[in-house]
Amino acid sequence: MQTMNISLPAPLKSFVDEQVADRGFGTCSAYIRELIRNDRDRQHLRSLLLEGGESVPAVEADASYFEALRAGVRGDPTA
């Protein structure tokens, strides 16, 4: 594992310490790692959403499309 040192102003350091204590992290490093993972996952999700938004729809999402989805959830295969 690599090491990275960061400098924080006192109010941010206090906030990190509070989060570590209140949310059950073992160390400040564990908290920071979790923040970085969450940011990485958020960026990945954003890229997937943008990619999907730019793609051509496979089917038209009209009223009949959503009714078929509802019927599937209800377990009605005839709809």
mmCIF file of N, CA and C in Angstrom:
data_model
loop_
_atom_site.group_PDB
_atom_site.id
_atom_site.type_symbol
_atom_site.label_atom_id
_atom_site.label_comp_id
_atom_site.label_asym_id
_atom_site.label_seq_id
_atom_site.Cartn_x
_atom_site.Cartn_y
_atom_site.Cartn_z
ATOM 1 N N MET A 1 0.856 -1.172 0.000
ATOM 2 C CA MET A 1 0.000 0.000 0.000
ATOM 3 C C MET A 1 0.903 1.236 0.000
ATOM 4 N N GLN A 2 0.521 2.211 -0.794
ATOM 5 C CA GLN A 2 1.265 3.466 -0.866
ATOM 6 C C GLN A 2 0.840 4.396 0.276
ATOM 7 N N THR A 3 1.685 5.348 0.583
ATOM 8 C CA THR A 3 1.398 6.334 1.618
ATOM 9 C C THR A 3 1.270 7.702 0.985
ATOM 10 N N MET A 4 0.287 8.482 1.477
ATOM 11 C CA MET A 4 0.090 9.841 1.017
ATOM 12 C C MET A 4 -0.173 10.706 2.250
ATOM 13 N N ASN A 5 0.547 11.772 2.366
ATOM 14 C CA ASN A 5 0.325 12.703 3.467
ATOM 15 C C ASN A 5 -0.459 13.896 2.952
ATOM 16 N N ILE A 6 -1.447 14.320 3.723
ATOM 17 C CA ILE A 6 -2.211 15.506 3.353
ATOM 18 C C ILE A 6 -2.238 16.471 4.529
ATOM 19 N N SER A 7 -2.369 17.731 4.212
ATOM 20 C CA SER A 7 -2.489 18.760 5.244
ATOM 21 C C SER A 7 -3.910 19.288 5.229
ATOM 22 N N LEU A 8 -4.483 19.415 6.414
ATOM 23 C CA LEU A 8 -5.842 19.921 6.547
ATOM 24 C C LEU A 8 -5.864 21.065 7.541
ATOM 25 N N PRO A 9 -6.686 22.072 7.272
ATOM 26 C CA PRO A 9 -6.879 23.090 8.306
ATOM 27 C C PRO A 9 -7.589 22.457 9.509
ATOM 28 N N ALA A 10 -7.423 23.060 10.658
ATOM 29 C CA ALA A 10 -7.953 22.503 11.906
ATOM 30 C C ALA A 10 -9.439 22.142 11.829
ATOM 31 N N PRO A 11 -10.295 23.006 11.252
ATOM 32 C CA PRO A 11 -11.721 22.634 11.212
ATOM 33 C C PRO A 11 -11.987 21.362 10.391
ATOM 34 N N LEU A 12 -11.268 21.173 9.292
ATOM 35 C CA LEU A 12 -11.456 19.954 8.499
ATOM 36 C C LEU A 12 -10.915 18.734 9.229
ATOM 37 N N LYS A 13 -9.796 18.879 9.900
ATOM 38 C CA LYS A 13 -9.235 17.773 10.676
ATOM 39 C C LYS A 13 -10.206 17.363 11.779
ATOM 40 N N SER A 14 -10.817 18.346 12.434
ATOM 41 C CA SER A 14 -11.807 18.037 13.477
ATOM 42 C C SER A 14 -13.009 17.312 12.887
ATOM 43 N N PHE A 15 -13.439 17.749 11.709
ATOM 44 C CA PHE A 15 -14.562 17.090 11.049
ATOM 45 C C PHE A 15 -14.225 15.638 10.733
ATOM 46 N N VAL A 16 -13.044 15.401 10.190
ATOM 47 C CA VAL A 16 -12.620 14.036 9.868
ATOM 48 C C VAL A 16 -12.590 13.196 11.139
ATOM 49 N N ASP A 17 -12.018 13.727 12.207
ATOM 50 C CA ASP A 17 -11.959 12.995 13.475
ATOM 51 C C ASP A 17 -13.360 12.641 13.978
ATOM 52 N N GLU A 18 -14.301 13.569 13.850
ATOM 53 C CA GLU A 18 -15.675 13.312 14.274
ATOM 54 C C GLU A 18 -16.304 12.204 13.423
ATOM 55 N N GLN A 19 -16.087 12.244 12.123
ATOM 56 C CA GLN A 19 -16.644 11.230 11.237
ATOM 57 C C GLN A 19 -16.078 9.849 11.555
ATOM 58 N N VAL A 20 -14.801 9.800 11.827
ATOM 59 C CA VAL A 20 -14.156 8.533 12.177
ATOM 60 C C VAL A 20 -14.809 7.955 13.433
ATOM 61 N N ALA A 21 -14.998 8.803 14.430
ATOM 62 C CA ALA A 21 -15.576 8.343 15.691
ATOM 63 C C ALA A 21 -17.060 8.000 15.544
ATOM 64 N N ASP A 22 -17.814 8.878 14.893
ATOM 65 C CA ASP A 22 -19.267 8.713 14.817
ATOM 66 C C ASP A 22 -19.695 7.600 13.864
ATOM 67 N N ARG A 23 -18.908 7.352 12.838
ATOM 68 C CA ARG A 23 -19.339 6.405 11.807
ATOM 69 C C ARG A 23 -18.590 5.079 11.872
ATOM 70 N N GLY A 24 -17.778 4.896 12.899
ATOM 71 C CA GLY A 24 -17.166 3.598 13.140
ATOM 72 C C GLY A 24 -15.960 3.251 12.290
ATOM 73 N N PHE A 25 -15.304 4.244 11.723
ATOM 74 C CA PHE A 25 -14.080 3.971 10.982
ATOM 75 C C PHE A 25 -12.962 3.743 11.984
ATOM 76 N N GLY A 26 -12.043 2.843 11.655
ATOM 77 C CA GLY A 26 -10.939 2.553 12.561
ATOM 78 C C GLY A 26 -9.899 3.665 12.594
ATOM 79 N N THR A 27 -9.714 4.306 11.449
ATOM 80 C CA THR A 27 -8.680 5.341 11.346
ATOM 81 C C THR A 27 -9.143 6.427 10.380
ATOM 82 N N CYS A 28 -8.439 7.535 10.408
ATOM 83 C CA CYS A 28 -8.693 8.611 9.442
ATOM 84 C C CYS A 28 -8.449 8.096 8.019
ATOM 85 N N SER A 29 -7.431 7.272 7.871
ATOM 86 C CA SER A 29 -7.121 6.724 6.546
ATOM 87 C C SER A 29 -8.281 5.904 5.997
ATOM 88 N N ALA A 30 -8.931 5.123 6.850
ATOM 89 C CA ALA A 30 -10.070 4.324 6.399
ATOM 90 C C ALA A 30 -11.205 5.227 5.924
ATOM 91 N N TYR A 31 -11.433 6.315 6.634
ATOM 92 C CA TYR A 31 -12.466 7.276 6.247
ATOM 93 C C TYR A 31 -12.127 7.915 4.900
ATOM 94 N N ILE A 32 -10.903 8.345 4.726
ATOM 95 C CA ILE A 32 -10.474 8.985 3.475
ATOM 96 C C ILE A 32 -10.558 7.988 2.322
ATOM 97 N N ARG A 33 -10.144 6.748 2.554
ATOM 98 C CA ARG A 33 -10.255 5.727 1.503
ATOM 99 C C ARG A 33 -11.705 5.551 1.072
ATOM 100 N N GLU A 34 -12.625 5.532 2.039
ATOM 101 C CA GLU A 34 -14.052 5.399 1.729
ATOM 102 C C GLU A 34 -14.548 6.582 0.904
ATOM 103 N N LEU A 35 -14.121 7.786 1.255
ATOM 104 C CA LEU A 35 -14.506 8.965 0.472
ATOM 105 C C LEU A 35 -14.007 8.862 -0.962
ATOM 106 N N ILE A 36 -12.782 8.411 -1.127
ATOM 107 C CA ILE A 36 -12.196 8.289 -2.466
ATOM 108 C C ILE A 36 -12.931 7.216 -3.264
ATOM 109 N N ARG A 37 -13.235 6.079 -2.636
ATOM 110 C CA ARG A 37 -13.984 5.028 -3.329
ATOM 111 C C ARG A 37 -15.364 5.529 -3.765
ATOM 112 N N ASN A 38 -16.037 6.243 -2.861
ATOM 113 C CA ASN A 38 -17.356 6.781 -3.190
ATOM 114 C C ASN A 38 -17.278 7.763 -4.356
ATOM 115 N N ASP A 39 -16.251 8.596 -4.372
ATOM 116 C CA ASP A 39 -16.089 9.558 -5.462
ATOM 117 C C ASP A 39 -15.802 8.831 -6.770
ATOM 118 N N ARG A 40 -14.957 7.809 -6.713
ATOM 119 C CA ARG A 40 -14.660 7.014 -7.913
ATOM 120 C C ARG A 40 -15.937 6.363 -8.444
ATOM 121 N N ASP A 41 -16.732 5.777 -7.541
ATOM 122 C CA ASP A 41 -17.975 5.129 -7.952
ATOM 123 C C ASP A 41 -18.971 6.140 -8.507
ATOM 124 N N ARG A 42 -19.038 7.321 -7.904
ATOM 125 C CA ARG A 42 -19.935 8.374 -8.380
ATOM 126 C C ARG A 42 -19.541 8.812 -9.781
ATOM 127 N N GLN A 43 -18.255 8.985 -10.013
ATOM 128 C CA GLN A 43 -17.791 9.379 -11.338
ATOM 129 C C GLN A 43 -18.088 8.295 -12.372
ATOM 130 N N HIS A 44 -17.924 7.028 -11.988
ATOM 131 C CA HIS A 44 -18.217 5.931 -12.906
ATOM 132 C C HIS A 44 -19.710 5.909 -13.243
ATOM 133 N N LEU A 45 -20.558 6.040 -12.231
ATOM 134 C CA LEU A 45 -21.998 6.068 -12.453
ATOM 135 C C LEU A 45 -22.382 7.233 -13.352
ATOM 136 N N ARG A 46 -21.783 8.393 -13.117
ATOM 137 C CA ARG A 46 -22.071 9.567 -13.945
ATOM 138 C C ARG A 46 -21.709 9.297 -15.401
ATOM 139 N N SER A 47 -20.563 8.668 -15.634
ATOM 140 C CA SER A 47 -20.162 8.383 -17.008
ATOM 141 C C SER A 47 -21.126 7.393 -17.662
ATOM 142 N N LEU A 48 -21.606 6.401 -16.901
ATOM 143 C CA LEU A 48 -22.580 5.455 -17.436
ATOM 144 C C LEU A 48 -23.897 6.146 -17.768
ATOM 145 N N LEU A 49 -24.329 7.047 -16.892
ATOM 146 C CA LEU A 49 -25.572 7.780 -17.142
ATOM 147 C C LEU A 49 -25.453 8.667 -18.369
ATOM 148 N N LEU A 50 -24.324 9.351 -18.503
ATOM 149 C CA LEU A 50 -24.121 10.197 -19.677
ATOM 150 C C LEU A 50 -24.071 9.352 -20.947
ATOM 151 N N GLU A 51 -23.395 8.225 -20.877
ATOM 152 C CA GLU A 51 -23.322 7.325 -22.027
ATOM 153 C C GLU A 51 -24.717 6.830 -22.409
ATOM 154 N N GLY A 52 -25.496 6.458 -21.407
ATOM 155 C CA GLY A 52 -26.863 6.007 -21.668
ATOM 156 C C GLY A 52 -27.735 7.112 -22.223
ATOM 157 N N GLY A 53 -27.556 8.327 -21.703
ATOM 158 C CA GLY A 53 -28.332 9.457 -22.189
ATOM 159 C C GLY A 53 -28.029 9.806 -23.633
ATOM 160 N N GLU A 54 -26.833 9.505 -24.067
ATOM 161 C CA GLU A 54 -26.437 9.810 -25.442
ATOM 162 C C GLU A 54 -26.762 8.672 -26.403
ATOM 163 N N SER A 55 -27.166 7.526 -25.877
ATOM 164 C CA SER A 55 -27.430 6.375 -26.746
ATOM 165 C C SER A 55 -28.832 6.460 -27.341
ATOM 166 N N VAL A 56 -29.026 5.706 -28.391
ATOM 167 C CA VAL A 56 -30.331 5.622 -29.047
ATOM 168 C C VAL A 56 -31.213 4.692 -28.224
ATOM 169 N N PRO A 57 -32.436 5.097 -27.908
ATOM 170 C CA PRO A 57 -33.320 4.219 -27.136
ATOM 171 C C PRO A 57 -33.584 2.914 -27.877
ATOM 172 N N ALA A 58 -33.582 1.815 -27.149
ATOM 173 C CA ALA A 58 -33.850 0.506 -27.737
ATOM 174 C C ALA A 58 -35.336 0.363 -28.069
ATOM 175 N N VAL A 59 -36.183 0.892 -27.201
ATOM 176 C CA VAL A 59 -37.629 0.890 -27.429
ATOM 177 C C VAL A 59 -38.182 2.240 -26.987
ATOM 178 N N GLU A 60 -39.344 2.583 -27.507
ATOM 179 C CA GLU A 60 -39.975 3.835 -27.096
ATOM 180 C C GLU A 60 -40.621 3.628 -25.733
ATOM 181 N N ALA A 61 -40.296 4.498 -24.790
ATOM 182 C CA ALA A 61 -40.844 4.399 -23.434
ATOM 183 C C ALA A 61 -42.147 5.186 -23.372
ATOM 184 N N ASP A 62 -43.206 4.586 -23.937
ATOM 185 C CA ASP A 62 -44.512 5.233 -23.939
ATOM 186 C C ASP A 62 -45.400 4.569 -22.882
ATOM 187 N N ALA A 63 -46.668 4.905 -22.874
ATOM 188 C CA ALA A 63 -47.588 4.382 -21.857
ATOM 189 C C ALA A 63 -47.673 2.856 -21.906
ATOM 190 N N SER A 64 -47.702 2.281 -23.107
ATOM 191 C CA SER A 64 -47.815 0.820 -23.193
ATOM 192 C C SER A 64 -46.549 0.130 -22.670
ATOM 193 N N TYR A 65 -45.406 0.749 -22.863
ATOM 194 C CA TYR A 65 -44.147 0.205 -22.353
ATOM 195 C C TYR A 65 -44.202 0.114 -20.824
ATOM 196 N N PHE A 66 -44.637 1.211 -20.183
ATOM 197 C CA PHE A 66 -44.683 1.221 -18.719
ATOM 198 C C PHE A 66 -45.776 0.298 -18.189
ATOM 199 N N GLU A 67 -46.882 0.177 -18.914
ATOM 200 C CA GLU A 67 -47.925 -0.751 -18.488
ATOM 201 C C GLU A 67 -47.422 -2.187 -18.552
ATOM 202 N N ALA A 68 -46.647 -2.523 -19.569
ATOM 203 C CA ALA A 68 -46.068 -3.861 -19.654
ATOM 204 C C ALA A 68 -45.103 -4.112 -18.489
ATOM 205 N N LEU A 69 -44.347 -3.104 -18.113
ATOM 206 C CA LEU A 69 -43.462 -3.251 -16.943
ATOM 207 C C LEU A 69 -44.280 -3.508 -15.684
ATOM 208 N N ARG A 70 -45.347 -2.728 -15.501
ATOM 209 C CA ARG A 70 -46.203 -2.911 -14.317
ATOM 210 C C ARG A 70 -46.810 -4.317 -14.305
ATOM 211 N N ALA A 71 -47.255 -4.768 -15.462
ATOM 212 C CA ALA A 71 -47.856 -6.105 -15.546
ATOM 213 C C ALA A 71 -46.827 -7.171 -15.175
ATOM 214 N N GLY A 72 -45.600 -6.983 -15.610
ATOM 215 C CA GLY A 72 -44.543 -7.925 -15.256
ATOM 216 C C GLY A 72 -44.297 -7.973 -13.761
ATOM 217 N N VAL A 73 -44.325 -6.812 -13.129
ATOM 218 C CA VAL A 73 -44.128 -6.752 -11.677
ATOM 219 C C VAL A 73 -45.287 -7.442 -10.953
ATOM 220 N N ARG A 74 -46.486 -7.244 -11.502
ATOM 221 C CA ARG A 74 -47.672 -7.884 -10.897
ATOM 222 C C ARG A 74 -47.710 -9.383 -11.178
ATOM 223 N N GLY A 75 -46.912 -9.853 -12.102
ATOM 224 C CA GLY A 75 -46.900 -11.272 -12.444
ATOM 225 C C GLY A 75 -47.985 -11.641 -13.434
ATOM 226 N N ASP A 76 -48.457 -10.661 -14.212
ATOM 227 C CA ASP A 76 -49.504 -10.887 -15.201
ATOM 228 C C ASP A 76 -48.851 -11.060 -16.566
ATOM 229 N N PRO A 77 -48.597 -12.311 -17.008
ATOM 230 C CA PRO A 77 -47.886 -12.534 -18.269
ATOM 231 C C PRO A 77 -48.728 -12.240 -19.511
ATOM 232 N N THR A 78 -50.055 -12.051 -19.355
ATOM 233 C CA THR A 78 -50.906 -11.820 -20.509
ATOM 234 C C THR A 78 -50.921 -10.369 -20.960
ATOM 235 N N ALA A 79 -50.425 -9.475 -20.149
ATOM 236 C CA ALA A 79 -50.463 -8.043 -20.507
ATOM 237 C C ALA A 79 -49.358 -7.680 -21.470
#
